[in-house]
Coordinates of C-alpha atoms in Angstrom, one line a residue:
M1 CA 12.1 -11.4 15.2
S2 CA 10.1 -14.4 15.5
W3 CA 9.6 -17.4 13.2
N4 CA 5.7 -17.4 13.7
R5 CA 5.8 -13.9 12.5
F6 CA 7.9 -14.6 9.4
K7 CA 5.3 -17.3 8.6
E8 CA 2.4 -15.1 9.1
Y9 CA 3.6 -12.2 6.7
C10 CA 6.0 -13.8 4.5
L11 CA 4.2 -14.2 1.0
N12 CA 5.7 -17.0 -0.8
I13 CA 4.7 -17.4 -4.3
P14 CA 6.2 -20.5 -5.9
S15 CA 4.7 -20.1 -9.5
L16 CA 6.9 -17.1 -10.0
D17 CA 10.0 -18.5 -7.5
L18 CA 9.5 -15.0 -5.6
S19 CA 8.7 -14.1 -1.8
L20 CA 7.9 -10.8 -0.2
D21 CA 8.8 -10.7 3.7
V22 CA 7.2 -7.9 5.1
S23 CA 7.7 -9.5 8.7
R24 CA 10.1 -7.1 9.7
V25 CA 7.9 -4.3 9.1
D26 CA 6.5 -3.2 12.5
F27 CA 2.7 -3.1 12.1
P28 CA 0.0 -4.4 14.7
D29 CA -2.3 -7.3 13.7
T30 CA -4.9 -5.1 13.2
Y31 CA -3.4 -3.2 10.8
L32 CA -4.2 -5.2 7.5
A33 CA -7.8 -5.4 8.6
E34 CA -8.2 -1.8 9.1
M35 CA -6.7 -1.2 5.7
Q36 CA -9.0 -3.8 3.8
P37 CA -11.6 -1.1 2.4
K38 CA -8.6 1.1 1.1
I39 CA -6.8 -1.8 -0.5
A40 CA -9.9 -2.9 -2.1
K41 CA -10.9 0.4 -3.4
A42 CA -7.2 0.2 -5.1
I43 CA -7.6 -2.8 -6.6
A44 CA -11.2 -1.9 -8.2
D45 CA -9.6 1.4 -9.3
M46 CA -6.8 -0.9 -11.0
E47 CA -9.4 -3.4 -12.6
A48 CA -11.1 -0.1 -14.1
L49 CA -7.7 1.2 -15.6
E50 CA -7.0 -1.9 -17.3
G51 CA -10.6 -1.9 -18.6
G52 CA -9.5 1.3 -20.2
A53 CA -11.0 3.8 -17.9
I54 CA -9.7 7.2 -18.2
A55 CA -6.7 7.9 -16.1
N56 CA -5.6 11.4 -16.9
P57 CA -8.8 13.5 -17.3
D58 CA -7.1 16.4 -17.9
E59 CA -5.2 14.9 -21.0
N60 CA -8.2 12.6 -21.7
R61 CA -5.9 9.5 -21.6
M62 CA -6.2 5.9 -20.9
V63 CA -3.2 4.0 -19.3
G64 CA -2.5 0.7 -20.8
H65 CA 1.1 -0.6 -19.9
Y66 CA -0.4 -3.8 -18.7
W67 CA -1.9 -4.5 -22.2
L68 CA 1.8 -4.5 -23.3
R69 CA 2.4 -8.3 -21.8
N70 CA -1.2 -9.2 -22.7
A71 CA -2.6 -7.5 -25.8
A72 CA -5.9 -9.7 -25.2
I73 CA -7.1 -7.8 -22.4
A74 CA -6.9 -4.4 -24.3
P75 CA -10.2 -2.6 -24.6
D76 CA -10.2 -2.3 -28.0
A77 CA -9.6 -4.6 -31.1
A78 CA -7.2 -2.1 -32.6
I79 CA -4.9 -1.6 -29.8
T80 CA -4.8 -5.6 -29.5
D81 CA -4.0 -5.6 -33.2
E82 CA -1.3 -3.2 -33.0
I83 CA 0.8 -4.5 -29.9
T84 CA 0.6 -7.8 -31.6
K85 CA 2.1 -6.7 -34.8
T86 CA 4.6 -4.0 -33.2
R87 CA 6.0 -7.0 -31.0
A88 CA 6.2 -9.1 -34.2
R89 CA 7.9 -6.2 -36.1
I90 CA 10.5 -5.6 -33.3
K91 CA 11.7 -9.2 -33.0
D92 CA 11.8 -9.3 -37.0
F93 CA 13.6 -6.3 -37.0
A94 CA 16.1 -7.6 -34.6
K95 CA 16.9 -10.8 -36.7
K96 CA 17.6 -8.8 -39.5
V97 CA 20.1 -6.7 -37.8
H98 CA 21.7 -9.9 -36.1
A99 CA 22.0 -11.4 -39.9
G100 CA 23.4 -8.6 -41.2
E101 CA 20.4 -8.1 -43.6
I102 CA 20.0 -4.7 -42.0
A103 CA 23.6 -3.0 -42.0
G104 CA 25.2 0.3 -41.7
Q105 CA 27.5 2.1 -44.4
D106 CA 30.5 0.0 -43.1
G107 CA 28.9 -3.0 -42.4
P108 CA 26.7 -5.2 -40.0
F109 CA 25.8 -3.4 -36.8
K110 CA 27.8 -3.9 -33.8
N111 CA 26.5 -0.7 -31.8
I112 CA 23.6 0.7 -30.9
L113 CA 23.5 4.0 -29.5
C114 CA 20.3 4.7 -27.5
I115 CA 19.2 8.5 -27.5
G116 CA 16.9 9.7 -25.0
I117 CA 16.0 10.7 -21.4
G118 CA 13.8 9.6 -18.7
G119 CA 11.9 6.7 -19.0
S120 CA 13.3 6.3 -22.6
A121 CA 16.8 5.8 -21.3
L122 CA 16.3 4.7 -17.2
G123 CA 14.7 1.4 -18.5
P124 CA 16.9 0.2 -21.1
Q125 CA 19.7 0.9 -19.6
F126 CA 18.7 -1.1 -16.5
V127 CA 17.7 -3.7 -18.6
S128 CA 20.8 -3.9 -20.7
Q129 CA 22.9 -3.9 -17.2
A130 CA 20.4 -6.9 -15.7
L131 CA 20.5 -9.0 -18.8
G132 CA 23.2 -8.1 -21.2
H133 CA 26.3 -10.4 -21.5
P134 CA 29.0 -8.0 -23.1
A135 CA 31.4 -10.7 -24.1
S136 CA 28.9 -12.1 -26.0
D137 CA 25.7 -9.9 -27.0
P138 CA 25.4 -9.1 -30.8
V139 CA 25.9 -5.7 -30.4
K140 CA 27.1 -3.1 -27.6
V141 CA 25.1 -0.6 -26.1
Y142 CA 25.7 2.8 -25.3
F143 CA 23.4 6.0 -24.3
F144 CA 23.0 9.6 -24.8
D145 CA 20.7 10.3 -21.5
N146 CA 21.3 14.1 -21.1
T147 CA 22.2 17.3 -22.8
D148 CA 25.6 17.5 -21.6
P149 CA 28.4 17.9 -24.5
D150 CA 31.0 16.5 -22.4
G151 CA 28.9 13.4 -21.9
F152 CA 28.2 13.2 -25.5
D153 CA 31.7 13.6 -26.4
I154 CA 32.8 10.7 -24.1
V155 CA 30.2 8.3 -25.6
L156 CA 31.4 9.4 -29.1
S157 CA 35.0 8.7 -28.4
Q158 CA 34.2 5.3 -27.3
L159 CA 32.5 4.9 -30.9
K160 CA 35.1 6.8 -32.8
G161 CA 35.7 5.0 -36.3
Q162 CA 32.9 2.6 -35.6
L163 CA 29.9 4.9 -36.4
G164 CA 29.4 3.2 -39.5
Q165 CA 28.6 0.4 -37.9
T166 CA 26.5 1.8 -35.1
L167 CA 22.8 1.8 -35.2
A168 CA 21.2 5.2 -33.5
I169 CA 17.8 4.7 -31.8
V170 CA 16.1 8.0 -31.2
T171 CA 13.3 7.8 -28.7
T172 CA 11.0 10.7 -28.2
K173 CA 7.1 10.5 -27.8
S174 CA 6.4 13.8 -29.6
G175 CA 9.9 15.1 -30.9
G176 CA 10.0 18.1 -28.9
T177 CA 12.0 16.9 -26.1
P178 CA 15.1 19.2 -25.9
E179 CA 17.6 16.8 -24.4
T180 CA 16.8 14.0 -26.6
R181 CA 16.7 16.3 -30.0
N182 CA 19.7 17.8 -28.7
G183 CA 21.3 14.2 -28.6
M184 CA 20.1 13.5 -32.1
V185 CA 21.9 16.8 -33.6
E186 CA 25.0 16.1 -32.1
A187 CA 24.8 12.5 -33.5
Q188 CA 23.7 13.8 -36.8
A189 CA 26.7 15.8 -36.6
A190 CA 29.4 13.2 -35.5
W191 CA 28.1 11.1 -38.7
K192 CA 28.2 13.6 -40.7
A193 CA 31.7 14.5 -39.7
A194 CA 32.8 10.9 -40.3
G195 CA 31.6 10.9 -43.9
L196 CA 28.2 9.2 -43.1
D197 CA 24.7 9.5 -43.9
F198 CA 23.1 9.3 -40.5
A199 CA 19.4 8.5 -41.9
K200 CA 21.0 4.8 -43.0
H201 CA 21.9 4.2 -39.4
A202 CA 18.9 5.7 -37.8
V203 CA 15.7 4.5 -36.1
A204 CA 12.9 6.5 -34.5
I205 CA 10.7 5.4 -31.5
T206 CA 8.1 8.0 -31.3
G207 CA 4.3 8.9 -31.7
E208 CA 2.9 8.7 -35.0
G209 CA 2.9 11.8 -37.0
S210 CA 4.9 13.5 -34.1
K211 CA 7.9 16.0 -35.2
M212 CA 10.4 13.0 -35.2
D213 CA 8.0 10.7 -36.7
K214 CA 8.0 13.5 -40.0
V215 CA 11.8 13.7 -39.6
A216 CA 12.3 10.0 -40.0
V217 CA 10.2 9.9 -43.0
S218 CA 11.5 13.0 -44.8
E219 CA 15.0 11.5 -44.3
G220 CA 14.3 7.9 -45.0
W221 CA 15.4 6.5 -41.6
I222 CA 15.7 2.8 -41.2
E223 CA 12.6 2.1 -39.4
R224 CA 10.1 3.3 -37.1
F225 CA 8.5 2.3 -34.0
P226 CA 5.5 3.6 -32.2
M227 CA 4.9 5.3 -28.8
W228 CA 1.4 5.3 -28.0
D229 CA -0.3 8.1 -25.8
W230 CA -1.6 5.4 -23.4
V231 CA 2.1 4.6 -22.4
G232 CA 3.6 6.8 -20.3
G233 CA 7.7 7.0 -20.5
R234 CA 8.1 5.6 -17.1
T235 CA 6.1 2.7 -17.5
S236 CA 7.4 2.2 -21.2
E237 CA 10.3 -0.5 -21.0
L238 CA 7.9 -3.0 -22.3
A239 CA 7.1 -1.1 -25.3
A240 CA 9.0 -0.2 -28.2
V241 CA 11.1 2.3 -26.2
G242 CA 12.7 -1.0 -24.4
L243 CA 11.9 -3.7 -26.4
V244 CA 13.7 -2.6 -29.4
P245 CA 17.3 -2.0 -27.7
A246 CA 16.6 -5.2 -25.8
A247 CA 15.9 -7.6 -28.5
L248 CA 18.9 -5.8 -30.5
N249 CA 20.8 -6.5 -27.4
G250 CA 20.2 -10.0 -27.8
I251 CA 17.7 -10.2 -24.5
D252 CA 14.9 -12.5 -24.7
I253 CA 12.0 -10.0 -25.0
D254 CA 9.0 -12.7 -24.6
G255 CA 10.8 -13.8 -21.5
M256 CA 10.6 -10.2 -20.0
L257 CA 6.8 -9.8 -21.1
D258 CA 5.9 -13.2 -19.8
G259 CA 7.6 -12.4 -16.4
A260 CA 5.4 -9.1 -16.7
A261 CA 2.1 -11.0 -17.2
A262 CA 2.7 -13.7 -14.9
M263 CA 3.1 -10.9 -12.2
D264 CA 0.3 -9.0 -13.6
E265 CA -1.8 -12.1 -13.1
V266 CA -0.7 -12.7 -9.4
T267 CA -1.3 -9.0 -8.6
R268 CA -5.0 -8.8 -9.7
N269 CA -5.8 -10.8 -6.7
K270 CA -8.6 -9.4 -4.6
D271 CA -7.4 -11.3 -1.8
F272 CA -4.8 -8.7 -0.8
R273 CA -2.8 -10.8 1.3
Q274 CA -2.0 -13.1 -1.2
N275 CA -1.2 -10.0 -3.8
P276 CA 2.5 -8.9 -3.5
A277 CA 1.6 -5.5 -5.1
A278 CA -1.1 -4.8 -2.9
M279 CA 1.1 -5.8 0.0
L280 CA 4.0 -3.7 -1.1
A281 CA 1.7 -0.8 -1.7
L282 CA 0.0 -1.1 2.2
M283 CA 3.9 -1.3 3.8
W284 CA 4.5 1.6 2.1
Y285 CA 1.5 3.5 3.5
R286 CA 2.2 2.1 6.9
L287 CA 6.2 2.9 6.7
T288 CA 5.3 6.6 5.5
G289 CA 2.7 7.5 7.4
G290 CA 0.9 7.9 4.0
K291 CA 2.5 11.0 3.7
G292 CA 6.0 10.1 2.3
A293 CA 7.6 10.7 5.9
R294 CA 10.3 8.0 5.0
D295 CA 12.6 7.6 2.1
M296 CA 12.7 4.2 0.4
V297 CA 16.3 2.8 0.1
I298 CA 16.7 0.1 -2.4
L299 CA 19.2 -2.5 -1.8
P300 CA 19.5 -5.5 -4.2
Y301 CA 22.3 -7.8 -3.3
K302 CA 23.4 -8.3 -7.1
E303 CA 25.4 -6.7 -9.4
R304 CA 23.0 -6.9 -12.4
L305 CA 20.2 -5.4 -10.4
S306 CA 22.5 -2.1 -9.7
L307 CA 20.8 0.1 -11.8
F308 CA 17.3 -0.8 -10.4
A309 CA 16.8 1.8 -8.0
K310 CA 17.8 4.4 -10.4
Y311 CA 14.9 3.1 -12.6
L312 CA 12.7 3.1 -9.5
Q313 CA 13.4 6.7 -8.6
Q314 CA 11.6 8.1 -11.6
L315 CA 8.7 5.2 -11.6
V316 CA 8.2 6.1 -7.8
M317 CA 8.8 9.6 -7.6
E318 CA 7.7 10.9 -10.7
S319 CA 4.3 8.7 -10.3
L320 CA 3.8 9.7 -6.4
G321 CA 5.3 13.0 -6.0
K322 CA 2.3 15.5 -6.5
E323 CA 1.4 18.7 -5.1
K324 CA -2.5 18.2 -5.1
D325 CA -4.7 15.3 -4.3
L326 CA -7.5 14.0 -6.7
D327 CA -9.7 16.6 -4.6
G328 CA -7.6 19.6 -5.1
N329 CA -6.2 19.8 -2.0
V330 CA -2.4 20.4 -1.2
V331 CA -0.9 17.4 0.0
H332 CA 2.8 17.3 -1.0
Q333 CA 2.5 13.5 -1.6
G334 CA 5.4 11.2 -2.7
I335 CA 8.3 8.9 -1.5
A336 CA 12.2 9.7 -2.1
V337 CA 13.8 6.6 -3.5
Y338 CA 17.9 6.3 -3.5
G339 CA 19.9 3.1 -3.3
N340 CA 22.8 1.4 -5.2
K341 CA 23.8 -2.3 -4.3
G342 CA 25.0 -4.7 -1.6
S343 CA 27.2 -5.0 0.0
T344 CA 28.9 -1.9 -1.7
D345 CA 26.4 0.1 0.6
Q346 CA 27.5 -1.5 3.8
H347 CA 30.9 0.5 2.9
A348 CA 29.0 3.7 2.0
Y349 CA 25.7 4.9 4.0
V350 CA 24.7 1.6 5.5
Q351 CA 26.3 3.2 8.9
Q352 CA 23.8 5.9 8.7
L353 CA 20.8 3.5 7.9
R354 CA 21.9 1.5 11.1
D355 CA 22.8 4.7 13.6
G356 CA 21.6 8.0 11.9
V357 CA 18.4 9.8 11.1
P358 CA 15.9 6.9 11.1
N359 CA 13.9 8.5 7.9
F360 CA 14.0 5.6 5.9
Y361 CA 12.9 2.2 5.3
A362 CA 15.1 -0.5 3.4
T363 CA 14.0 -2.9 0.7
F364 CA 16.6 -5.9 0.7
I365 CA 16.3 -7.8 -2.9
E366 CA 17.8 -11.0 -2.3
V367 CA 19.2 -13.3 -5.6
L368 CA 19.6 -17.0 -4.6
K369 CA 21.3 -18.0 -7.5
S370 CA 25.0 -16.7 -7.3
R371 CA 26.6 -17.4 -10.7
A372 CA 25.8 -19.4 -13.7
G373 CA 28.5 -22.0 -12.9
D374 CA 30.3 -23.2 -9.6
S375 CA 32.1 -21.1 -7.7
I376 CA 35.6 -21.4 -5.8
A377 CA 35.7 -21.3 -2.1
V378 CA 37.6 -18.1 -0.7
E379 CA 37.3 -18.8 2.8
G380 CA 36.9 -22.5 4.3
E381 CA 34.1 -23.8 2.5
H382 CA 32.6 -20.5 1.7
T383 CA 32.1 -18.6 -1.4
A384 CA 31.9 -15.2 -2.7
G385 CA 28.2 -15.8 -3.2
D386 CA 28.0 -17.1 0.6
F387 CA 29.5 -13.9 1.8
L388 CA 27.1 -11.6 -0.2
Q389 CA 23.8 -13.3 1.4
G390 CA 25.6 -13.1 4.7
F391 CA 25.9 -9.5 4.4
L392 CA 22.3 -9.2 3.4
L393 CA 20.9 -11.0 6.1
G394 CA 23.3 -9.7 8.6
T395 CA 22.7 -6.1 7.6
R396 CA 19.0 -6.9 7.6
D397 CA 19.2 -7.9 11.1
A398 CA 21.6 -5.1 12.4
L399 CA 19.1 -2.6 11.2
Y400 CA 15.8 -4.3 12.6
D401 CA 17.9 -4.9 15.8
N402 CA 18.2 -0.9 15.9
G403 CA 14.5 -0.4 14.8
R404 CA 15.0 0.3 11.2
N405 CA 12.2 -1.4 9.3
S406 CA 12.8 -3.4 5.9
I407 CA 11.1 -5.4 3.3
T408 CA 12.8 -8.3 1.4
I409 CA 12.1 -9.6 -2.0
T410 CA 13.6 -12.7 -2.8
V411 CA 14.2 -14.3 -6.4
K412 CA 16.0 -17.4 -7.6
E413 CA 17.9 -16.0 -10.5
V414 CA 18.2 -12.6 -12.4
T415 CA 16.6 -13.8 -15.8
P416 CA 14.4 -12.2 -18.4
F417 CA 11.4 -13.5 -16.7
T418 CA 12.4 -12.2 -13.5
V419 CA 12.9 -8.5 -14.5
G420 CA 9.6 -8.6 -16.3
M421 CA 8.2 -9.7 -12.7
L422 CA 10.2 -6.7 -11.1
I423 CA 9.0 -4.2 -13.3
A424 CA 5.6 -5.4 -13.2
L425 CA 5.5 -5.6 -9.1
Y426 CA 6.7 -2.0 -8.7
E427 CA 4.4 -0.9 -11.6
R428 CA 1.2 -1.7 -9.9
A429 CA 2.3 -1.2 -6.4
V430 CA 2.9 2.5 -7.6
G431 CA -0.9 2.3 -9.2
Y432 CA -2.2 0.9 -5.6
Y433 CA -0.4 3.3 -3.5
G434 CA -1.7 6.2 -5.6
T435 CA -5.3 5.3 -4.7
L436 CA -4.5 4.8 -1.1
V437 CA -3.4 8.5 -1.0
N438 CA -5.8 9.8 -3.3
I439 CA -3.5 11.0 -6.1
N440 CA -2.8 10.7 -9.8
A441 CA 0.0 8.6 -10.4
Y442 CA -0.3 8.6 -13.9
H443 CA 0.5 12.3 -14.9
Q444 CA 3.7 14.5 -14.3
P445 CA 2.7 18.2 -14.2
G446 CA 5.9 19.3 -12.1
V447 CA 7.8 17.8 -15.2
E448 CA 5.8 20.5 -17.8
A449 CA 6.7 23.4 -15.5
G450 CA 10.1 22.6 -15.6
K451 CA 10.5 22.5 -19.3
K452 CA 8.5 25.7 -19.5
A453 CA 10.9 27.2 -17.3
A454 CA 14.0 26.0 -19.1
A455 CA 12.6 27.5 -22.3
S456 CA 12.2 30.9 -20.4
T457 CA 15.8 30.8 -19.5
L458 CA 16.9 30.3 -22.7
E459 CA 14.7 32.8 -24.2
L460 CA 16.5 35.1 -21.5
R461 CA 20.1 33.8 -22.9
Q462 CA 19.1 35.1 -26.3
A463 CA 18.0 38.6 -24.7
I464 CA 21.5 38.8 -22.9
L465 CA 23.7 37.7 -26.1
D466 CA 21.2 40.3 -28.3
G467 CA 22.3 43.1 -25.6
L468 CA 26.0 42.7 -25.5
R469 CA 26.1 42.2 -29.2
A470 CA 24.2 45.5 -29.8
A471 CA 26.7 47.0 -27.7
K472 CA 30.0 45.4 -28.8
G473 CA 33.1 46.3 -27.0
E474 CA 31.0 48.1 -24.2
S475 CA 31.4 46.2 -20.6
F476 CA 28.6 45.6 -18.0
T477 CA 28.2 44.2 -14.9
A478 CA 25.0 41.7 -14.4
E479 CA 23.2 44.5 -12.7
S480 CA 23.7 47.1 -15.5
L481 CA 23.1 44.6 -18.1
A482 CA 19.8 43.3 -16.4
K483 CA 18.8 47.4 -16.7
K484 CA 19.8 48.1 -20.3
I485 CA 17.7 44.7 -21.4
G486 CA 14.9 45.5 -19.1
R487 CA 15.1 42.4 -17.2
E488 CA 16.3 43.8 -13.7
P489 CA 13.9 41.4 -11.6
Q490 CA 16.0 38.6 -13.3
T491 CA 19.5 39.9 -12.4
E492 CA 20.8 36.9 -10.7
L493 CA 19.9 34.5 -13.6
I494 CA 21.6 37.0 -15.8
Y495 CA 24.8 36.6 -13.8
K496 CA 24.7 32.7 -13.7
I497 CA 24.1 33.0 -17.6
L498 CA 27.0 35.4 -18.0
E499 CA 29.2 33.2 -16.2
N500 CA 28.4 30.3 -18.2
L501 CA 28.7 32.1 -21.7
A502 CA 32.1 33.6 -20.5
A503 CA 33.4 30.1 -19.6
N504 CA 32.4 28.8 -23.1
P505 CA 33.9 31.4 -25.7
A506 CA 32.5 30.1 -28.9
K507 CA 29.6 33.1 -28.0
G508 CA 32.1 35.5 -27.8
V509 CA 31.5 36.8 -24.2
Q510 CA 34.6 37.9 -22.5
K511 CA 34.9 38.3 -18.4
S512 CA 36.9 40.9 -16.4
A513 CA 36.8 40.0 -12.6
G514 CA 35.7 42.6 -10.4
Q515 CA 36.8 42.8 -6.7
A516 CA 33.7 40.9 -5.7
F517 CA 32.0 38.4 -8.0
C518 CA 29.0 40.8 -8.3
D519 CA 31.6 43.4 -9.8
N520 CA 32.6 41.0 -12.7
Q521 CA 32.3 43.1 -16.2
Y522 CA 31.4 41.4 -19.3
S523 CA 31.4 42.2 -22.8
C524 CA 31.1 40.6 -26.4
V525 CA 34.5 40.8 -28.2

């Protein structure tokens, strides 16, 4: 590494207190000039999207998460008005909850339970971890972000005796997402068991006229906030999805929106060398060969950003993981994302990053300010924060010295403005990269395929139960039961479902072990 190369390829943006250093990506000096036509097209395509162009022809949808932080640029006055009014409603609602004007059956709300999955949980979790102050926040935040009964029980055990002061936020665009609906049903049962009316503790964030919206209206829930079809789940943190829990948590949502708007302004720059999102996308393209050949490892050296990699997994992988390009060619695009936090990772997988398979590139996220107050010295004059930066810089050098490339993003401190900036930076970088590799970054056909497969499996489970109940007391192997119910091609699935039913005896299925697992016998008692 040379100082001259660092000066050439470290983009410093004083207005944002942010820098993007790509000097440790090994690209030739001709690379950026060669890529200029491609990135110019990406910037133009993004400009069209912000102007209201249809991004998803199959769904006839616009993509407008950029309008959330600058409603004035929305292509329709009605959209501008709705964004502005919704933001004001969120702030007013949070103010009334904090003042106790809106309260639960047992008094002012001191907890919120966010029920959602994917973007309806990952964004709020990341922001709560990054910006919350548990000792002083007006509420504590809990999540149902799966359909795991044991997970429900763990959260509910923490809320035992407090449900009358817990506000449930159910987030689902359609109301048909099974995991979210299951979480809601479990929550309703818990409130009922505690002698409480769930509706008096519930808020819906959903599409207007959706199944969930109709439930919230008919049952008289406290409030409803919109999910718009032009905001995808993975880009919804700065919509009501993320702003409602953040505002209730006491987080400065205006600060987040201002940070995102400021980053949007910088990343619209057509001079791509001064555009951090464009430069980030170009580095991804170089490092992955434009084909996802290397994984993206996110290494934030800050406890508050420890969930950032998890948040980016969805944003990047759901956006870029596509079978076909825009011309219908099979391309199997995508970039795998993983990471946790420094310096923890140095005692986990950094050994492989330095010495193992070179199938990745790292992104270090450096936060200059160590903490709100002064730090004590832990060794000589050095503080724990000095050690943290030392580990970051040392690990970066150790990787580069062994031929492992990295990108470094540096910010001054973790604030609502900073978090908004980071969200907006990666949202736009993902969009630019999508154009570079000619895929649609704004739909997710694979997710829908998974939902259909899950529904098919549940239908098979019911057929198994019906078959066993019709022959009550009679025992079957997976193979003989498959033949009985006419599902022989699905024998493996039938075996897996039978094992699950036998482990959860409420359905009345018993197992008798055979000599080999395939000889196990199952019956309905």
